[in-house]
Short mmCIF file of C-alpha atoms and ligand atoms in Angstrom, two decimals:
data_model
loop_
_atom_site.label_atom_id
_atom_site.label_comp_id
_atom_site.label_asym_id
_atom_site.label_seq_id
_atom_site.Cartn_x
_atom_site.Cartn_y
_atom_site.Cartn_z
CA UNK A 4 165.72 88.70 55.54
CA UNK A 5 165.94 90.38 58.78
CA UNK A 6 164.31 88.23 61.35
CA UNK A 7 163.21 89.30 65.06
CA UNK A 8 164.46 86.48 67.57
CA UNK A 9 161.89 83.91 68.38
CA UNK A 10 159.41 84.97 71.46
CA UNK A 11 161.17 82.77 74.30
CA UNK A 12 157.92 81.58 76.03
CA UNK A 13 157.31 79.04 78.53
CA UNK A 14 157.58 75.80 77.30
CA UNK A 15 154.47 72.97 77.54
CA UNK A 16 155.07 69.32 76.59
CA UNK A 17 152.17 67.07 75.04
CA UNK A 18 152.95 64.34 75.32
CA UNK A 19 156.54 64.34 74.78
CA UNK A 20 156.32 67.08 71.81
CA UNK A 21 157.61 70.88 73.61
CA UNK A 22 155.71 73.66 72.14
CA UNK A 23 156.94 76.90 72.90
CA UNK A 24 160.36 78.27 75.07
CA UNK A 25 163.05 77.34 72.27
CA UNK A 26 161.29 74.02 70.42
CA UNK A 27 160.93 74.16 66.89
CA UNK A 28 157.37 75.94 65.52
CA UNK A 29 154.73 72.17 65.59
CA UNK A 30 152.92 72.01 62.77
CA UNK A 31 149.37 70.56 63.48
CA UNK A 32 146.18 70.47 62.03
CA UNK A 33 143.04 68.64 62.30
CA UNK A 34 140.61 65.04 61.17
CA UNK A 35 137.78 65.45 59.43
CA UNK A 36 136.57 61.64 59.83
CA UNK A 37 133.90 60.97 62.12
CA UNK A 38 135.72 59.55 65.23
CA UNK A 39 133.53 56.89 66.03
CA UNK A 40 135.05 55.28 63.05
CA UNK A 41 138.78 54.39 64.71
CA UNK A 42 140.02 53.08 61.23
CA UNK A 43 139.25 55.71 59.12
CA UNK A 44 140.88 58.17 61.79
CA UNK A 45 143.51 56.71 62.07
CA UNK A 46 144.26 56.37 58.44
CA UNK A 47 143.78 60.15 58.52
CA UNK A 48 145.92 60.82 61.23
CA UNK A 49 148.91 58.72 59.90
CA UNK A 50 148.04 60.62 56.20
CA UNK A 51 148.87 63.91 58.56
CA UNK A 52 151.43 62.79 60.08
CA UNK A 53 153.45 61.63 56.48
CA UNK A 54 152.52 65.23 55.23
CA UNK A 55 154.29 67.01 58.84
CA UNK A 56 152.08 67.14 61.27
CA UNK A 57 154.02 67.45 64.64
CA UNK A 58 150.39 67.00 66.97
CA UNK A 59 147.08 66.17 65.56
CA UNK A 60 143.48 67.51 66.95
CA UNK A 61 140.56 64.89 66.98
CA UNK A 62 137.27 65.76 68.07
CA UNK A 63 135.81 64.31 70.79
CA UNK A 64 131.73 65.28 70.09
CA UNK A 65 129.84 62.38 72.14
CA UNK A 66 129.89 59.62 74.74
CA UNK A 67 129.46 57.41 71.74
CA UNK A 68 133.14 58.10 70.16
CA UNK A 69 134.90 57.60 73.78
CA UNK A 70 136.19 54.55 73.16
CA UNK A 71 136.87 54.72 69.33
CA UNK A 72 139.06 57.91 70.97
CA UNK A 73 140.89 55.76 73.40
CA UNK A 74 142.39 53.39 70.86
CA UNK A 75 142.72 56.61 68.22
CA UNK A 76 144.87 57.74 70.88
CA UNK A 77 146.81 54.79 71.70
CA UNK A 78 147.53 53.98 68.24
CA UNK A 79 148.37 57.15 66.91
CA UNK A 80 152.33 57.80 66.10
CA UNK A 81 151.57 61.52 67.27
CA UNK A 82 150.39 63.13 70.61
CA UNK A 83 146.65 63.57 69.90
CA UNK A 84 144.63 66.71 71.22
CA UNK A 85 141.27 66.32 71.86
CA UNK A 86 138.72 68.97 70.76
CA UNK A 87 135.94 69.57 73.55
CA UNK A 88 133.36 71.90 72.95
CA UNK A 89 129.76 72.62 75.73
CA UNK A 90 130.35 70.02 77.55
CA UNK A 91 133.24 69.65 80.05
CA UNK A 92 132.12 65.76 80.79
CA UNK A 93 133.84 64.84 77.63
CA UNK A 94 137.30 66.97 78.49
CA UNK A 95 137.22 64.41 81.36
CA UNK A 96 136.58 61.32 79.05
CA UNK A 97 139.06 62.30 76.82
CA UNK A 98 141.40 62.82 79.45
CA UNK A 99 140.80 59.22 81.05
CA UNK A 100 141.06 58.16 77.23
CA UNK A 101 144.60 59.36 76.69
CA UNK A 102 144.66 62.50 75.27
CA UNK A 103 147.89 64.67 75.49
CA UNK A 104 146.54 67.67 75.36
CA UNK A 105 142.94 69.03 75.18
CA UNK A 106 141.22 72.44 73.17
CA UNK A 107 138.63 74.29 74.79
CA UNK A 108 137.19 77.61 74.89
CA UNK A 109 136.47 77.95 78.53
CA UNK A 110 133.50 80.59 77.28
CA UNK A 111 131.74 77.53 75.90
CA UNK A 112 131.82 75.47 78.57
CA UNK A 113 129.37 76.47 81.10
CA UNK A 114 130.06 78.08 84.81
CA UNK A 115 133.83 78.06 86.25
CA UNK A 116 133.22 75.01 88.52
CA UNK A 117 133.36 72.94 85.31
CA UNK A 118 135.90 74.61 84.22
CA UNK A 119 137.47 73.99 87.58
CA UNK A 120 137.07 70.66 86.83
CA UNK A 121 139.06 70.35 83.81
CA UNK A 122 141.60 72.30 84.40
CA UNK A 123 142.05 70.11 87.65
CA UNK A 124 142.00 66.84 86.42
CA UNK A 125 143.96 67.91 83.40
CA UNK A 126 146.95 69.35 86.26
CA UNK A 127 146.33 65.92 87.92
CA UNK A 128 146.95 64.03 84.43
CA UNK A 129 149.64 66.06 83.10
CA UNK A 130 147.12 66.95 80.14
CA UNK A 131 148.07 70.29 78.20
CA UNK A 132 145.40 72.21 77.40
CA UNK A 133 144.89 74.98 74.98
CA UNK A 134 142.86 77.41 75.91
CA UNK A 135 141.21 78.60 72.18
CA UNK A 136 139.29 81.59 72.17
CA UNK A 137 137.31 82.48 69.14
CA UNK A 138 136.16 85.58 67.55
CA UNK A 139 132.72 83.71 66.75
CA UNK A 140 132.17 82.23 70.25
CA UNK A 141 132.83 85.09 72.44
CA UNK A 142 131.54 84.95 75.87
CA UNK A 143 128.44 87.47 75.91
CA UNK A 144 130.04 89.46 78.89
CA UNK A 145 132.51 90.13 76.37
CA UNK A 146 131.51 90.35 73.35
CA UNK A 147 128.56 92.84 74.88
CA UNK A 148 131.23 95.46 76.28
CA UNK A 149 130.78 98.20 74.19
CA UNK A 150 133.95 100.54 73.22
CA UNK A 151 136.57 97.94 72.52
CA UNK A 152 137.66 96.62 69.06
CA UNK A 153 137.23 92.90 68.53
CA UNK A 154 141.32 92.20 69.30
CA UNK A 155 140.72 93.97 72.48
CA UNK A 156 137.49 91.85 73.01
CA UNK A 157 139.41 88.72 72.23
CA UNK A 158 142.89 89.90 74.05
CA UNK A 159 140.66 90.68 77.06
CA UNK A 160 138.62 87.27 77.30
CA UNK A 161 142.11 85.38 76.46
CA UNK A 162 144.09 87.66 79.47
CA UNK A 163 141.08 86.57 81.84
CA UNK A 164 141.12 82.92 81.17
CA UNK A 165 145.02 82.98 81.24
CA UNK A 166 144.94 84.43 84.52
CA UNK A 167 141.83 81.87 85.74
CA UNK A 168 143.89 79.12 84.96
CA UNK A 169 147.16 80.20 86.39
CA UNK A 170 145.41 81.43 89.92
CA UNK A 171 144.46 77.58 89.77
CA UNK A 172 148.23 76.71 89.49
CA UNK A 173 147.54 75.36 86.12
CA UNK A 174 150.64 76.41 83.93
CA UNK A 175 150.64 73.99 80.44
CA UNK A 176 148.82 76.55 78.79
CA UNK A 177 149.14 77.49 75.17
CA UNK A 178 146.77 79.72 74.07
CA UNK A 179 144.58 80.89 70.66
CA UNK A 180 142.55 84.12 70.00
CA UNK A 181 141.13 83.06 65.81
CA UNK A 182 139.78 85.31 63.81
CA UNK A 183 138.90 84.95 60.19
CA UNK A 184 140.15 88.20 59.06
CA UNK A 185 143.94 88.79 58.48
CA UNK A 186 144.13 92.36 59.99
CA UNK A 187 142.57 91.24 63.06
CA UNK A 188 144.49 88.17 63.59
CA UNK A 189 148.01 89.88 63.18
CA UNK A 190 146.21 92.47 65.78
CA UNK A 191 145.15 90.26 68.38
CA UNK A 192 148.38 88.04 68.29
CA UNK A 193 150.96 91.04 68.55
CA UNK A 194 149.15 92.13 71.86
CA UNK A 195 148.52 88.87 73.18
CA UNK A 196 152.62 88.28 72.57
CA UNK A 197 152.87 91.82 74.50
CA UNK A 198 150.27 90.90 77.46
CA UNK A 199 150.98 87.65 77.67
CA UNK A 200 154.85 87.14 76.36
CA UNK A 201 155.00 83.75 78.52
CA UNK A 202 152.14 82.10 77.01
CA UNK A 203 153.18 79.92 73.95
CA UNK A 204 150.80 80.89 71.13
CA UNK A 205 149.00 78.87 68.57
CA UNK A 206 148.49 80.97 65.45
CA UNK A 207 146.17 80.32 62.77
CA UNK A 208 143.49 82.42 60.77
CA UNK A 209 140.03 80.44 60.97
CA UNK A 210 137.72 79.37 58.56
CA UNK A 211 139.93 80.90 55.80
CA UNK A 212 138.18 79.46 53.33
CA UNK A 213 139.06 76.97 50.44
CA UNK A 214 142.58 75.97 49.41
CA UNK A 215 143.71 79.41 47.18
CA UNK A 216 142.13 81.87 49.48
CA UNK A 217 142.68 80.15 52.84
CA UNK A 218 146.71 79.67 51.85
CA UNK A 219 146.82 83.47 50.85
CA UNK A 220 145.47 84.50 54.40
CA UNK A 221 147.10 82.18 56.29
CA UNK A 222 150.28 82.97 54.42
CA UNK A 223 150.08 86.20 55.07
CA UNK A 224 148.28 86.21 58.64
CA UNK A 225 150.86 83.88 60.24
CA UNK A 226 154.01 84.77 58.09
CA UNK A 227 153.78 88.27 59.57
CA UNK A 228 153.77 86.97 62.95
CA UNK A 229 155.87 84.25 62.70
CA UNK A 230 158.63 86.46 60.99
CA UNK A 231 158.20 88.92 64.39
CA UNK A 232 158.96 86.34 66.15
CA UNK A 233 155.30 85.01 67.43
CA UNK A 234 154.00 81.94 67.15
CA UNK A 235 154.91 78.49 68.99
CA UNK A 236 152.72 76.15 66.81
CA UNK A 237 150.12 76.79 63.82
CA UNK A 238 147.34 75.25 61.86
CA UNK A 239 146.42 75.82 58.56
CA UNK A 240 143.02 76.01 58.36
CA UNK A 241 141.33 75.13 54.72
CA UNK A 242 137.82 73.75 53.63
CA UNK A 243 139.88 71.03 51.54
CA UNK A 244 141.17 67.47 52.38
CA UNK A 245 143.40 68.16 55.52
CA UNK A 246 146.71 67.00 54.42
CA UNK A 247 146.98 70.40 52.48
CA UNK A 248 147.01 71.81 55.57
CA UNK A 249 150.55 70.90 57.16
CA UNK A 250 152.49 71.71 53.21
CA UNK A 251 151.12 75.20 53.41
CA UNK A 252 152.24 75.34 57.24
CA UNK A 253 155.41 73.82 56.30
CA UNK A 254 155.66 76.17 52.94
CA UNK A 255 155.36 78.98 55.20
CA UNK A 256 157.51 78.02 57.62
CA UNK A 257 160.16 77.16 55.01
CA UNK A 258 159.90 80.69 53.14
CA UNK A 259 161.08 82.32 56.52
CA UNK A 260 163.53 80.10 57.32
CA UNK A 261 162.16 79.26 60.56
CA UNK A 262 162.21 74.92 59.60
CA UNK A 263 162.57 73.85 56.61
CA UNK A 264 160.91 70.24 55.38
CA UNK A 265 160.95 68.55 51.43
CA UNK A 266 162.46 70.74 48.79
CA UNK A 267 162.42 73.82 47.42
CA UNK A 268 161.54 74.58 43.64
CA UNK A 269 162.90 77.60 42.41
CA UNK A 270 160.86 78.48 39.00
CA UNK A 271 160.53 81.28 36.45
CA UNK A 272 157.43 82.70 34.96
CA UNK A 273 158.12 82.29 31.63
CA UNK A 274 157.68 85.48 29.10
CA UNK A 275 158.66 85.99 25.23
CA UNK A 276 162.15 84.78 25.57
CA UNK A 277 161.21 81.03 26.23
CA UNK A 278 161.67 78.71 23.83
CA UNK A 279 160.20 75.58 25.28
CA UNK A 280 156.84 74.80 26.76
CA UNK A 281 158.41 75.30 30.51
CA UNK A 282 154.85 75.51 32.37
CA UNK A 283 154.22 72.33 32.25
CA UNK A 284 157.78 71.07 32.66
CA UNK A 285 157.84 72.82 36.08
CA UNK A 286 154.28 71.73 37.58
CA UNK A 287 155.48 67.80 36.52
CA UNK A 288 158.50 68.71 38.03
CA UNK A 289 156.93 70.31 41.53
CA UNK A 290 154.31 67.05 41.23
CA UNK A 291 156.90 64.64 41.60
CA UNK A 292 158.96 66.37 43.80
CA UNK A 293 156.24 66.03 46.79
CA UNK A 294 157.69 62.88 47.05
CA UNK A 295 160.82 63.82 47.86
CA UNK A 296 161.58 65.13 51.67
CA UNK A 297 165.16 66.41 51.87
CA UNK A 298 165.77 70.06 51.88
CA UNK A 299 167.44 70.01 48.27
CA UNK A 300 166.94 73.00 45.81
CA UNK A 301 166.27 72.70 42.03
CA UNK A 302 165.71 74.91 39.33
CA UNK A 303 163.15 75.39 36.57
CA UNK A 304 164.25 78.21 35.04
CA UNK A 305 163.07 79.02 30.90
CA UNK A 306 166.61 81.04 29.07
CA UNK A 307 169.68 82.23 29.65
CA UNK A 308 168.91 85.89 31.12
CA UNK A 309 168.63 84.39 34.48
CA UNK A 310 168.38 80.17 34.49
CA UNK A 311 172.37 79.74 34.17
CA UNK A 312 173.07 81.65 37.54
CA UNK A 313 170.01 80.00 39.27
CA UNK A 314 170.31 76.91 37.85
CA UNK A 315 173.99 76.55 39.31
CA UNK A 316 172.67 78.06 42.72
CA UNK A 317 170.51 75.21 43.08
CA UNK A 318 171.14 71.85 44.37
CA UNK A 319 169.95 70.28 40.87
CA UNK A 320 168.79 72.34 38.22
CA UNK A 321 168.01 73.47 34.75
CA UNK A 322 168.24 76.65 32.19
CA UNK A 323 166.23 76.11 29.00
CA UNK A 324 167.65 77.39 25.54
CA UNK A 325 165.55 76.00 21.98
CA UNK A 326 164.01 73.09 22.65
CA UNK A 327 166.77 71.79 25.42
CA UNK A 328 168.24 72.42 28.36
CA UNK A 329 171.70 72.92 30.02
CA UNK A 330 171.41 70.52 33.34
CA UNK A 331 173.34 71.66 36.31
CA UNK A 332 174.45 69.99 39.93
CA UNK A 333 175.74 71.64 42.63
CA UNK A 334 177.11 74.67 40.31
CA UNK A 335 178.85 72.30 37.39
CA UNK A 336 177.07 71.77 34.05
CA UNK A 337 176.44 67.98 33.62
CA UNK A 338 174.88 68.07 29.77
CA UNK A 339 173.02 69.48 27.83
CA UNK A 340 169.36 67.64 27.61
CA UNK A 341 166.20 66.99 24.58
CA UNK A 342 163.30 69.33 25.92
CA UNK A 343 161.31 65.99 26.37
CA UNK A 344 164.34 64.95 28.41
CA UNK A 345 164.23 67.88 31.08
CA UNK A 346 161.49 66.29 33.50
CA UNK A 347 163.57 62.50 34.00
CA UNK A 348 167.06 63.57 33.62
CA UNK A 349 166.39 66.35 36.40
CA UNK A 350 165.18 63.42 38.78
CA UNK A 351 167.90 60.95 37.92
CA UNK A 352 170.31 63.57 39.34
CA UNK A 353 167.79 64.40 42.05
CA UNK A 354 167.83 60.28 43.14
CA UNK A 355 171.69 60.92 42.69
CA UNK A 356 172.09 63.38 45.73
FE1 SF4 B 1338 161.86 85.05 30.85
FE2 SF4 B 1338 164.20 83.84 30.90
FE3 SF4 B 1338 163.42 85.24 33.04
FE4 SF4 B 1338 162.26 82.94 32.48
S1 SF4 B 1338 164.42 83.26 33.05
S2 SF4 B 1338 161.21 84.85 32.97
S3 SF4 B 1338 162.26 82.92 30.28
S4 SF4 B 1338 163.85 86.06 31.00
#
C-alpha cells in the first residue's frame, strides 16, 4: 500500500514519551474508575498499559481526588494526563500533583486570565498540554458564527487557541478537534494538518459508540488519516471496558503498517469447499493468541484453493483438507494434523518460534 510520509511535526515530550516530529504514533486511551479510589485506578491503568497504552488520561473532577491523583501519578508505569474540565484550579492541582501532561478545552474554562494561568504554570512545570476542542463544547462565539461548516467552526476555534498559546511562548502543544461523525473528523483533521502542519495531532472519533460500531468509525476515521500521514497519537474511543480500546488502536495501526504489536491472524471465510468446522477453530485460535505479543503471522485457512500458499506465507500456519490439516512453519510442511488436533498443534509450533 502506497503510504504518504508521516506529517513531521514538532515534537512534545510527556514525561519522557515524544509525541509527534518522528516518534512512533502513542497509543492512549482513558480510566473509567472513579479516581478517588487510587487502587482501583491504578489496577486500570496497569490493565492499559499490558494491552499498549503508550500515555494514559485520568480525570481529575474534584478537590476531593487530588491526592488519590498524586500517588495515581507517582505510581503509574506510564506518563499520566490529567483531564480538566470548568475549572482551571484543578489544571493547577494536577499540575502540583505530577501530571505529565494535562487536556483541556480552553472554551470550557472560563476567561483567558485562567487560561493564562495554566498555560503558565504548565510552561513553568514542563507540563504538556493538549489543547482538545470538541464539536459538542464549542465556544458560543464560535459555534454562533453563522456561514461556516462545523470543521471550519472547529478548525477556527483550534487555529485561535493554537495561536493564544504560542503568543504566550507556550510551545508543548498537541492538539484535538473530535467529532462523532467520520466525515467530519477526516475533514477537520486534513485542514488542521494544512493550517497547523507543526502542531502534533491527537486523532480520535468521539463517543463512537459501543465496541462494533465505535471500531468501524474509528477504523475508518483515523485509518484514513493516519494512512495520509496525520496523526501523532490516537484514542479509541468505545462505551466498553477500556482495554478494548488500545487493540483496536493497535489493530489499526498494525493494518497500515505504521507499528505493529502481538500477531497477526490471517483467516478465511469459509464457503462450500470446507470440510471441517473452521469457524470455531479460528476464533479459539485468535482467543489464545491475545496472549501472545510478538509480531508472528499464522494462518487459519479452510482447503486447498488458497490455505497451502497462505499457510506457507505465514509464520505458523494451517490449510484444512477432510477432517485434518496440513501444518506449516516458516514455508515447510511439518505434518499433517486430526481436525481436533489443529487448535494445540498450531500453538506448540507457535511456543516453538
Ligand atoms: Fe473457501 Fe477454501 Fe477460500 Fe476458505 S480457502 S474461503 S474454504 S476456497
Amino acid at each position: 500500500m502506497a503510504m504518504l510520509p508521516r506529517e513531521k511535526t514538532r515534537q512534545v515530550n510527556v514525561g519522557g514519551v515524544t509525541i509527534g516530529g518522528g516518534a512512533p504514533v502513542r497509543v492512549q486511551s482513558m480510566t473509567c474508575t472513579r479516581t478517588t479510589d487510587a487502587d482501583a485506578t491504578l489496577a486500570q491503568v496497569h490493565e492499559l498499559v499490558d494491552a499498549g497504552c503508550d500515555l494514559v488520561r485520568v480525570t481529575l473532577p474534584s478537590r476531593e481526588a487530588v491526592e488519590s491523583f498524586r500517588r495515581i501519578c507517582a505510581e503509574s508505569p506510564v506518563p499520566i494526563i490529567a483531564d480538566i474540565h470548568f475549572d482551571y484550579r484543578l489544571a493547577l492541582c494536577a499540575i502540583d500533583a505530577g501530571a505529565a501532561k494535562l487536556r483541556i478545552n480552553p472554551g470550557n474554562i472560563g476567561d483567558w486570565s485562567r487560561v493564562d494561568a495554566v498555560i503558565d504554570a504548565a510552561g513553568e512545570a514542563g507540563v504538556a498540554i493538549r489543547i482538545g476542542v470538541n464539536a459538542g463544547s464549542l465556544e458560543r462565539s464560535v459555534a454562533e458564527q453563522d456561514g461556516l461548516t462545523l470543521p471550519e467552526k472547529l478548525v477556527d476555534s483550534s487555529v485561535r487557541f493554537v495561536q493564544h498559546f504560542e503568543d504566550r511562548a507556550f510551545t508543548d502543544i498537541v492538539l484535538s478537534a473530535k467529532a462523532h461523525d467520520v466525515p467530519t473528523t477526516i475533514e477537520t483533521y486534513r485542514s488542521l494538518s494544512r493550517e497547523l502542519p507543526h502542531i502534533p495531532l491527537h486523532l480520535g472519533v468521539t463517543e463512537a459508540g459501543t465496541s462494533l460500531q465505535g471500531t468501524i468509525k474509528s477504523s475508518v476515521g483515523l485509518g484514513v488519516l493516519l494512512a495520509e500521514g496525520i496523526g501523532d497519537t490516537m484514542r479509541v474511543s468505545l462505551t466498553a471496558d477500556p482495554v478494548e480500546e488500545p487493540a483496536v488502536a493497535w489493530g489499526i495501526l498494525s493494518c497500515l503498517g505504521i507499528r505493529r504489536r502481538g500477531p497477526e491472524l490471517v483467516s478465511c471465510p469459509t464457503c462450500g469447499r470446507c470440510q471441517v468446522d473452521l469457524i470455531p477453530i479460528a476464533q479459539e485460535v485468535s482467543r489464545r493468541l491475545q496472549d501472545v505479543t510478538s509480531p508472528i503471522s499464522v494462518a487459519v485457512m479452510g482447503c486447498v484453493v488458497n490455505g497451502p500458499g497462505e499457510a506457507s506465507d505465514a509464520d505458523v500456519g494451517v490449510a484444512c483438507g477432510k477432517g485434518s490439516a496440513l501444518l506449516f512453519k516458516r514455508g515447510e510442511v511439518l505434518r499433517k494434523v486430526p481436525e481436533d488436533a489443529i487448535i494445540d498443534e498450531l500453538f506448540r509450533e507457535i511456543e516453538s518460534l
